Coordinates of N, CA and C in Angstrom, one line a residue:
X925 N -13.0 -6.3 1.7 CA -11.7 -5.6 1.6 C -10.7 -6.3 2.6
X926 N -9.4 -6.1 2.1 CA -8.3 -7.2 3.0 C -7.5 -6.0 2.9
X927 N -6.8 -6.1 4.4 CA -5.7 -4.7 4.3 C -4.4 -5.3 4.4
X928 N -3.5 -5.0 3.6 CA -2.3 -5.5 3.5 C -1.3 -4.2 3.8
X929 N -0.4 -5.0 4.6 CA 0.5 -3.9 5.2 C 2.2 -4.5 5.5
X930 N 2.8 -3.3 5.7 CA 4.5 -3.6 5.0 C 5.1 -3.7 4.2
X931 N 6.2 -3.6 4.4 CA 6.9 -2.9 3.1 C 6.8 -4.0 2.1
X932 N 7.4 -5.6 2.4 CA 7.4 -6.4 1.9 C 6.1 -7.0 1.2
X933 N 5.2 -7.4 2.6 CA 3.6 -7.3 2.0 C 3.3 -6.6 0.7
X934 N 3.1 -5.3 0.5 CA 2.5 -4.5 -0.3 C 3.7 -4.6 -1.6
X935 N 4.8 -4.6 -1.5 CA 5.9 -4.7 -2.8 C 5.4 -6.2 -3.5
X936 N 4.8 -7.2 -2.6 CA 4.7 -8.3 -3.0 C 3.3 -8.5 -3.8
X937 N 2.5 -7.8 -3.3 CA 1.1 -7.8 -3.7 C 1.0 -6.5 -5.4
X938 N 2.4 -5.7 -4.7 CA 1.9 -5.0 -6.6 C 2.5 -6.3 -7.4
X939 N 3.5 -6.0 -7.2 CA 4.1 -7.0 -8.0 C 3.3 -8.5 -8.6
X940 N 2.4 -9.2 -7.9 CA 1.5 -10.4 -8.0 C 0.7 -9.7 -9.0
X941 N 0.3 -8.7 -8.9 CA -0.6 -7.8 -9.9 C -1.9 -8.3 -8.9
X942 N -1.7 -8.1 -8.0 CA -3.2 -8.4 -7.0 C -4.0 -7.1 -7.1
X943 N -5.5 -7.3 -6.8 CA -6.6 -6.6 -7.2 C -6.2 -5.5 -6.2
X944 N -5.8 -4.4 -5.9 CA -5.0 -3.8 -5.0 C -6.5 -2.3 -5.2
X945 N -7.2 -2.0 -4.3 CA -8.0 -1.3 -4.9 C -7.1 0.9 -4.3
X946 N -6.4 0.7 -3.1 CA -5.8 1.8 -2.9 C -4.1 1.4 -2.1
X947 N -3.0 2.0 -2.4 CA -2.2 2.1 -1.6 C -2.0 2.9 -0.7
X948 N -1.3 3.2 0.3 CA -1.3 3.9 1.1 C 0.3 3.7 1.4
X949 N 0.7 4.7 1.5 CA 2.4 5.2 1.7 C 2.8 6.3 2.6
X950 N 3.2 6.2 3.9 CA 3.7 7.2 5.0 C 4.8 8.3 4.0
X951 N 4.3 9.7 4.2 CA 5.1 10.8 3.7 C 6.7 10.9 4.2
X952 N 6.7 10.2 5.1 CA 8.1 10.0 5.9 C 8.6 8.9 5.2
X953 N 8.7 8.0 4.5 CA 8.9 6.7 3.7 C 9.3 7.3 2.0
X954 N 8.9 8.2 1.5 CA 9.6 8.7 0.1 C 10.9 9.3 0.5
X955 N 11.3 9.5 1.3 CA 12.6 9.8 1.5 C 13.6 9.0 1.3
X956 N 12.9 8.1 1.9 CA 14.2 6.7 2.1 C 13.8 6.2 0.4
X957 N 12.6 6.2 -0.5 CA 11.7 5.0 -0.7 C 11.2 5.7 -2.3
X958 N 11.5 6.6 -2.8 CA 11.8 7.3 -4.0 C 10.8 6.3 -5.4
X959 N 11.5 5.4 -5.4 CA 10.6 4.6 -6.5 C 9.4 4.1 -6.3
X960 N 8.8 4.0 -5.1 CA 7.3 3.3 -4.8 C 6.1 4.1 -5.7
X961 N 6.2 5.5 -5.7 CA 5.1 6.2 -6.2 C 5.5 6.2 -7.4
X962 N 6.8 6.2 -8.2 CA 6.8 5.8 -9.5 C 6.3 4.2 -10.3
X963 N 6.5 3.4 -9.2 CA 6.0 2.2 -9.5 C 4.6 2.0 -9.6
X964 N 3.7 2.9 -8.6 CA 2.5 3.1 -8.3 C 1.8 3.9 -9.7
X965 N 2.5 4.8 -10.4 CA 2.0 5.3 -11.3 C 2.1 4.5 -12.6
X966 N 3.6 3.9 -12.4 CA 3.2 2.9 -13.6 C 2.5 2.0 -13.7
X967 N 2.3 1.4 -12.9 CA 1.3 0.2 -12.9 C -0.4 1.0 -12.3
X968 N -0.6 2.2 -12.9 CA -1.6 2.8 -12.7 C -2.7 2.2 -11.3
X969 N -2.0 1.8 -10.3 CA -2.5 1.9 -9.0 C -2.9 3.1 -8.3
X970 N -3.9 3.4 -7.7 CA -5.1 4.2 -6.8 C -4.0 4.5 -5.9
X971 N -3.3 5.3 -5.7 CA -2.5 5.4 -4.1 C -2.5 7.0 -3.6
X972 N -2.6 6.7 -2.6 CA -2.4 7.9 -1.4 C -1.2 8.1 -0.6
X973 N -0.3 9.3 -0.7 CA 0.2 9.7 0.4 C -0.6 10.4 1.5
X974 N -0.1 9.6 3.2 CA -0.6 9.9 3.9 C 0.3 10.1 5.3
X975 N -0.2 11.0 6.1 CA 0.8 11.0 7.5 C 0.6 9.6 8.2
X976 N 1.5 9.4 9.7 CA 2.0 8.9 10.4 C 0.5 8.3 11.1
X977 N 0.1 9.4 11.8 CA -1.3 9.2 12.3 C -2.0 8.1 11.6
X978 N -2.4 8.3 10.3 CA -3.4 7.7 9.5 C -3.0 6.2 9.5
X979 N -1.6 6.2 9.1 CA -1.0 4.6 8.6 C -1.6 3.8 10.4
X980 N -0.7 4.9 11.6 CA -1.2 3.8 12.5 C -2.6 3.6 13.0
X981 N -3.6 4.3 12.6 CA -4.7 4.2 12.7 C -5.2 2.6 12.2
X982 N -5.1 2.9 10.8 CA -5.7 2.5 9.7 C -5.3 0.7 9.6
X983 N -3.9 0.5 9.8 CA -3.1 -0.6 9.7 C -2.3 -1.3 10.5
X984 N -2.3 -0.1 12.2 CA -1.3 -0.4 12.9 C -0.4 -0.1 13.3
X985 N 0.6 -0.4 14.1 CA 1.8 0.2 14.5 C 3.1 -0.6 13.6
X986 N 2.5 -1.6 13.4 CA 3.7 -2.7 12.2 C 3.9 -2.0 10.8
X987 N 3.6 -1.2 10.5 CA 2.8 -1.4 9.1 C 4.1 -0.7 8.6
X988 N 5.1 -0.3 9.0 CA 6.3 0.3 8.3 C 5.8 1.1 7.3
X989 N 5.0 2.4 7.4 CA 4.6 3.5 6.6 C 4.1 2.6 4.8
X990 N 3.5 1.1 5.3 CA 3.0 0.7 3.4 C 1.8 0.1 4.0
X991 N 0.8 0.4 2.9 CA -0.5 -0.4 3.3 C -1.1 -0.7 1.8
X992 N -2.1 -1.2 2.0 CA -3.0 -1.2 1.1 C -4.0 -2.0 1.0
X993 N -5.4 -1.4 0.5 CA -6.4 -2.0 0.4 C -6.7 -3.3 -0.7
X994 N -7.1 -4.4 -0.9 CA -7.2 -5.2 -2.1 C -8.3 -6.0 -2.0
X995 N -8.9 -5.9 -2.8 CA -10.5 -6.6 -3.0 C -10.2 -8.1 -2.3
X996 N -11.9 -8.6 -2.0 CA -12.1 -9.7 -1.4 C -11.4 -11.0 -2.5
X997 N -10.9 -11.9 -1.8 CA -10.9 -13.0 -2.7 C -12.4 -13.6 -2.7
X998 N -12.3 -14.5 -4.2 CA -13.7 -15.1 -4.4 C -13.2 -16.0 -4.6
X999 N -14.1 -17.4 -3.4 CA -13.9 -18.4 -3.4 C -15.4 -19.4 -3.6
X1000 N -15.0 -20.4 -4.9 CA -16.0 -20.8 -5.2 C -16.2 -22.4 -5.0

């Protein structure tokens, strides 16, 4: 598992259509940030709203409320 985080990061990785196995979105960030969880539904991505705590646990103190998990690359 690879954890990708920020806003840009994560916008760039749905968009790539990368193997993205969960999102993660700070509940403080739909305010400003209204279309991410509709984007998330349309492109039928795994995502979670979560508090403040968790994002900086999980990803850090950078992570501008966006994260996400995405499968290993295979390299052959």
């Amino acid at each position: 598992m690879i954890k990708i985080y920020g806003k840009n990061c994560v916008y760039a990785a749905i968009h790539a259509k990368s193997k993205l196995e969960t999102v993660f979105v700070c509940n403080d960030i739909l305010r400003k940030d209204n279309n991410i969880v509709s984007l998330l539904k349309d492109k039928k991505i795994n995502h979670r709203i979560v508090d403040k705590a968790f994002m900086d646990k999980e990803f850090g103190d950078g992570n501008q409320g966006y994260g996400a998990y995405r499968s290993d690359y295979v390299i052959y």
